[in-house]
Amino acid sequence: MKNFLLILIIPTFLFSVDPPHWSSPSTYEDCETSCHLTHSSLGSPLTQATSNVNSCLSCHNPSGLASDLPVSLTEKATPGISGRHHNFDVPSNNLNYGAENPQNTQMSQRVMGGNIVCSTCHNQHSASSSMRGRPKISNPKKIGGSGTGNMYSSGNYTGAGGLWYLVEIDNPGSQATATFKWSKDNGITWMGENINCGNGNPVNLDNGVKVTFNGGSGAFQLGDRWEFYASYPFLRVAMDLGNNSSGDKFCRDCHRSWTMTHIDVETYDGNKKSHPVGIGLNANGGGYDRSSPLDGNGNPQGGPGEDGVSSNNLKFDQNGNLQCFTCHNVHYGDDNTLTEDLP
């Protein structure tokens, strides 16, 4: 009789999506349980929802899995009138707002039924720092343990892609005496153990991420667990960078008819003109700009006396050039410069 070798192949979790779009490690919601259906799907790209917008808003609503980043249909912008979010599920060609079909192949392939949708601009599968954009560190969610202490997250995330963080108390006590361990793979491996909780001071993890513990005697019990994510905004192409002709184009792709330099603006021909982009302050030694912008309260931005509101700061690209996002927020913008735009 011949001997047979039985090979048992055990499937493992293989995620082709950056966190947090494969949900949290505590629930392990995979592609099919969260977004896709292999058979009998309602949406054309094998999605559970009937449309791309419905797919995204099924989580990005005040009570959904992405409740920390809700987007309401009632808050879509009508430029000059109302709204907090760039309009979506509307025609990509709208000359009233200088909008045209994107020239970028990846974006143009995702103009659906003639409309721009969430996935026209966002790549739901990849959160990469190479695409730029402002990273986010979510608020921690407690997922285990009986302690009454709290943990908070903070920092400026500098990682290359999305990450889930798991923090667990490994020695009980107060914020001064308890210790914790932390992981980036749901506890398969631990990046550090028996780390003092810092007595109310932020404790560094990595990639600019910090955690702070708050609680008195016995507030932290063995096995208390929290999870949170740090991620980039899942952009399909890189945010605007450099000049109008050869630089990276994101806003300037669809709104290319409105992009111009100070030279274009100065040659007035009776038609409406846009503010210059793709150039720095006082381009070519013009001397018509301040050396640095003012903050919302009239004091120099980044200097003594500024108002401390980060979302009203004028943001230049890494070359020091003005871009569309210098003044505009694509999401969560408002008209009160003295208040923080959240989330």
XYZ file of C-alpha atoms in Angstrom:
343
model
C 0.000 0.000 0.000
C 1.283 3.416 -0.882
C 1.717 6.010 1.802
C -0.148 9.254 1.324
C 0.828 12.572 2.791
C -2.145 14.645 3.912
C -1.480 18.348 3.770
C -3.893 20.487 5.768
C -4.132 24.011 4.453
C -5.470 26.441 7.016
C -6.644 29.760 5.595
C -5.375 32.905 7.225
C -6.737 36.426 7.196
C -5.365 38.229 4.161
C -6.515 41.825 4.072
C -6.188 43.774 0.845
C -7.561 46.825 2.591
C -5.803 49.225 4.935
C -7.292 49.846 8.392
C -9.826 50.948 9.359
C -11.673 49.748 6.255
C -11.499 46.131 7.316
C -13.266 47.141 10.506
C -11.700 46.540 13.902
C -9.529 43.601 14.970
C -12.023 42.732 17.719
C -14.751 41.961 15.183
C -12.710 40.952 12.112
C -15.394 42.061 9.690
C -14.030 40.919 6.359
C -14.764 42.080 2.820
C -17.961 40.088 2.397
C -19.567 40.776 5.766
C -18.943 44.496 5.581
C -19.064 45.716 1.948
C -19.194 43.006 -0.697
C -21.369 40.061 -1.692
C -19.945 37.318 -3.889
C -23.394 36.440 -5.218
C -26.726 38.278 -5.522
C -25.201 41.677 -4.849
C -27.319 44.815 -5.018
C -24.578 47.014 -6.480
C -22.769 46.450 -9.777
C -19.253 46.071 -8.218
C -20.552 43.184 -6.076
C -21.507 45.475 -3.239
C -24.160 44.952 -0.597
C -25.612 48.424 -1.205
C -27.211 49.558 -4.464
C -24.750 52.385 -5.137
C -21.273 53.533 -4.252
C -22.609 56.425 -2.170
C -25.004 54.156 -0.278
C -22.138 51.755 0.430
C -20.035 54.481 2.022
C -22.873 56.174 3.901
C -24.007 52.866 5.388
C -21.009 53.226 7.750
C -20.291 56.961 7.510
C -23.379 58.051 9.423
C -23.883 59.095 13.070
C -24.826 55.567 14.173
C -22.668 53.514 11.778
C -19.286 51.819 12.151
C -17.654 55.056 10.938
C -19.697 57.305 13.217
C -16.554 59.287 14.060
C -16.487 60.494 10.430
C -20.172 60.953 9.514
C -21.197 62.451 6.171
C -24.770 63.618 5.788
C -26.587 64.001 2.492
C -28.151 67.160 3.903
C -24.697 68.699 4.386
C -23.535 68.447 0.774
C -22.377 71.862 -0.368
C -24.269 74.325 -2.474
C -21.330 76.702 -3.078
C -21.913 80.151 -1.679
C -25.061 79.067 0.142
C -24.659 76.149 2.525
C -23.003 72.810 3.230
C -19.938 71.280 4.911
C -18.855 68.694 2.313
C -17.826 68.811 -1.329
C -20.872 67.797 -3.329
C -21.165 64.184 -4.492
C -23.594 62.004 -6.403
C -23.993 64.947 -8.785
C -22.877 65.443 -12.416
C -19.105 65.652 -12.814
C -19.537 68.298 -15.511
C -20.796 71.541 -14.000
C -19.367 74.658 -15.634
C -21.097 76.908 -13.086
C -18.527 75.667 -10.577
C -15.662 75.106 -13.007
C -16.023 71.328 -12.766
C -15.185 68.904 -15.573
C -14.646 65.173 -15.896
C -11.318 64.218 -14.292
C -8.450 63.466 -16.661
C -6.782 61.045 -14.251
C -7.598 57.532 -15.461
C -8.283 56.061 -12.039
C -10.658 58.879 -11.171
C -12.410 59.014 -14.539
C -13.120 55.268 -14.389
C -15.104 55.936 -11.251
C -17.413 58.614 -12.564
C -20.579 56.542 -12.268
C -23.612 57.354 -14.369
C -22.039 60.720 -15.136
C -21.803 61.549 -11.422
C -18.866 61.993 -9.088
C -19.218 59.611 -6.165
C -17.194 58.862 -3.052
C -14.848 56.479 -4.882
C -14.088 59.014 -7.606
C -11.816 60.741 -5.107
C -11.313 58.059 -2.452
C -9.615 54.680 -2.810
C -11.448 52.694 -0.155
C -8.749 50.004 -0.176
C -5.594 52.033 0.436
C -4.749 54.659 3.048
C -1.271 55.796 2.033
C 0.840 58.692 3.247
C 2.195 59.000 -0.310
C -1.172 60.482 -1.330
C -0.827 63.102 1.392
C -3.829 64.542 3.186
C -4.383 65.046 6.922
C -4.089 61.813 8.963
C -6.536 60.985 11.739
C -6.128 59.212 15.084
C -9.492 57.897 16.259
C -10.853 57.986 19.787
C -10.191 54.709 21.642
C -13.006 52.202 22.071
C -12.946 50.031 25.182
C -13.446 46.395 24.164
C -12.761 44.475 27.382
C -12.136 44.570 31.137
C -13.930 45.736 34.255
C -11.820 48.753 35.218
C -13.315 52.239 35.433
C -10.275 54.133 34.153
C -10.182 55.929 30.819
C -7.630 56.021 28.028
C -7.315 58.767 25.410
C -5.346 58.951 22.161
C -3.493 61.922 20.697
C -0.555 62.892 18.512
C 0.283 63.555 14.875
C 0.329 60.288 12.951
C 3.377 59.757 10.711
C 3.002 56.117 9.634
C 2.995 55.004 5.997
C -0.527 53.508 5.973
C -3.466 52.708 8.199
C -2.881 50.882 11.499
C -4.995 49.460 14.310
C -3.618 49.834 17.822
C -4.532 47.541 20.724
C -3.674 48.606 24.289
C -4.107 46.242 27.256
C -3.467 46.659 30.991
C -0.962 43.985 32.112
C -0.556 45.159 35.729
C -3.532 46.764 37.555
C -3.495 49.943 39.592
C -3.971 53.692 39.204
C -2.814 55.971 36.417
C 0.451 56.281 38.373
C 1.084 52.583 39.117
C -0.628 50.481 36.423
C 1.279 49.243 33.391
C 0.173 48.331 29.872
C 1.259 46.546 26.711
C 0.390 47.402 23.139
C 0.148 45.711 19.776
C -0.406 46.514 16.085
C -1.638 43.034 15.099
C -4.424 42.467 17.651
C -2.139 40.901 20.236
C -0.362 38.317 18.072
C 2.835 40.165 18.973
C 3.397 42.936 21.507
C 5.488 45.998 20.698
C 6.065 46.749 24.378
C 5.037 45.366 27.773
C 4.982 46.551 31.413
C 4.991 50.199 30.323
C 4.024 52.649 33.067
C 0.720 54.404 32.389
C 2.351 57.793 32.848
C 0.388 59.271 35.755
C -1.804 61.369 33.481
C 0.934 62.325 31.025
C 0.936 61.215 27.352
C 2.936 58.046 26.688
C 4.506 57.590 23.234
C 3.739 54.447 21.224
C 5.137 54.927 17.700
C 4.541 56.913 14.512
C 3.688 59.994 16.578
C 0.816 58.207 18.379
C 0.347 58.815 22.112
C -1.993 57.474 24.791
C -2.989 59.044 28.101
C -4.523 57.219 31.062
C -6.832 58.796 33.635
C -8.060 57.046 36.797
C -7.471 56.764 40.533
C -6.664 53.820 42.788
C -7.794 50.515 41.275
C -9.219 52.211 38.184
C -7.281 49.980 35.811
C -7.805 46.214 36.023
C -5.871 43.363 34.444
C -7.213 42.770 30.943
C -8.711 46.214 30.336
C -8.463 46.686 26.569
C -8.873 49.565 24.124
C -8.508 49.746 20.359
C -8.185 52.694 17.998
C -6.851 53.387 14.530
C -4.549 55.873 12.844
C -5.000 56.391 9.124
C -4.876 58.654 6.095
C -7.952 59.774 4.108
C -7.894 56.991 1.466
C -7.217 59.293 -1.482
C -7.222 57.877 -4.996
C -4.512 60.223 -6.301
C -2.026 62.491 -4.585
C -3.166 65.857 -3.266
C -2.175 68.920 -5.275
C 1.539 69.669 -5.205
C 3.753 71.913 -7.303
C 2.810 74.109 -10.248
C -0.326 74.046 -12.375
C 1.215 72.440 -15.449
C 3.393 69.569 -14.223
C 2.552 69.183 -10.530
C 0.307 66.577 -8.913
C -3.338 67.398 -9.479
C -6.251 66.440 -7.299
C -8.557 69.439 -6.955
C -6.881 70.945 -10.021
C -7.832 67.942 -12.142
C -11.597 68.510 -12.200
C -11.265 72.266 -11.592
C -8.445 72.809 -14.106
C -10.303 75.608 -15.912
C -10.126 77.672 -12.724
C -6.429 77.173 -11.969
C -4.201 80.132 -12.727
C -1.151 82.006 -11.493
C -0.815 85.657 -10.494
C 0.117 86.438 -14.112
C -3.232 85.087 -15.343
C -5.074 87.124 -12.729
C -3.200 90.317 -13.559
C -4.146 90.094 -17.234
C -7.791 90.908 -16.597
C -10.005 90.553 -19.650
C -13.440 91.201 -18.184
C -14.134 87.559 -17.254
C -14.197 86.134 -13.752
C -10.833 85.064 -12.410
C -9.784 82.646 -9.669
C -7.307 83.207 -6.870
C -3.784 82.114 -7.945
C -2.702 78.568 -7.007
C 0.409 76.538 -7.710
C 2.696 79.397 -6.685
C 4.190 80.726 -3.461
C 3.609 83.985 -1.665
C 5.151 86.949 -3.491
C 5.883 84.772 -6.522
C 8.651 86.149 -8.736
C 9.359 88.841 -6.174
C 5.949 90.438 -6.620
C 5.888 91.993 -3.149
C 2.085 92.021 -3.054
C 1.629 89.399 -0.299
C 2.455 89.254 3.372
C 5.493 87.169 4.218
C 3.205 84.819 6.175
C -0.593 84.658 6.587
C -2.603 85.971 9.515
C -4.601 83.741 11.816
C -8.357 83.995 12.330
C -7.920 86.548 15.112
C -5.643 88.780 13.032
C -2.331 87.749 14.593
C 0.441 86.054 12.557
C -0.307 82.393 11.954
C 2.031 80.210 13.989
C 3.281 83.187 16.016
C 2.556 84.694 19.431
C -1.096 85.481 20.004
C -2.564 83.155 17.391
C -5.998 81.791 18.243
C -5.011 78.130 18.722
C -7.592 76.860 16.211
C -5.809 74.475 13.846
C -8.532 74.041 11.220
C -8.494 77.725 10.205
C -4.770 77.683 9.429
C -3.870 78.295 5.798
C -1.988 75.185 4.683
C 0.643 75.343 1.942
C 2.007 72.342 0.079
C 5.404 70.914 1.001
C 7.039 73.221 -1.539
C 5.486 76.270 0.107
C 2.983 76.822 -2.709
C -0.629 77.853 -2.364
C -3.073 75.167 -3.452
C -6.859 74.801 -3.377
C -6.678 73.165 0.067
C -4.774 76.176 1.409
C -8.145 77.817 1.909
C -10.743 75.083 1.362
C -11.784 72.025 3.345
C -13.180 69.225 1.192
C -15.016 67.812 4.232
C -16.170 69.342 7.524
C -15.684 72.952 6.495
C -17.685 75.780 8.026
C -17.826 79.555 7.894
C -16.799 80.347 11.478
C -13.049 80.768 11.448
C -12.851 81.054 15.253
C -14.136 77.523 15.954
C -12.467 74.171 15.339
C -13.914 72.242 12.404
C -14.665 68.719 13.571
C -14.209 65.852 13.370
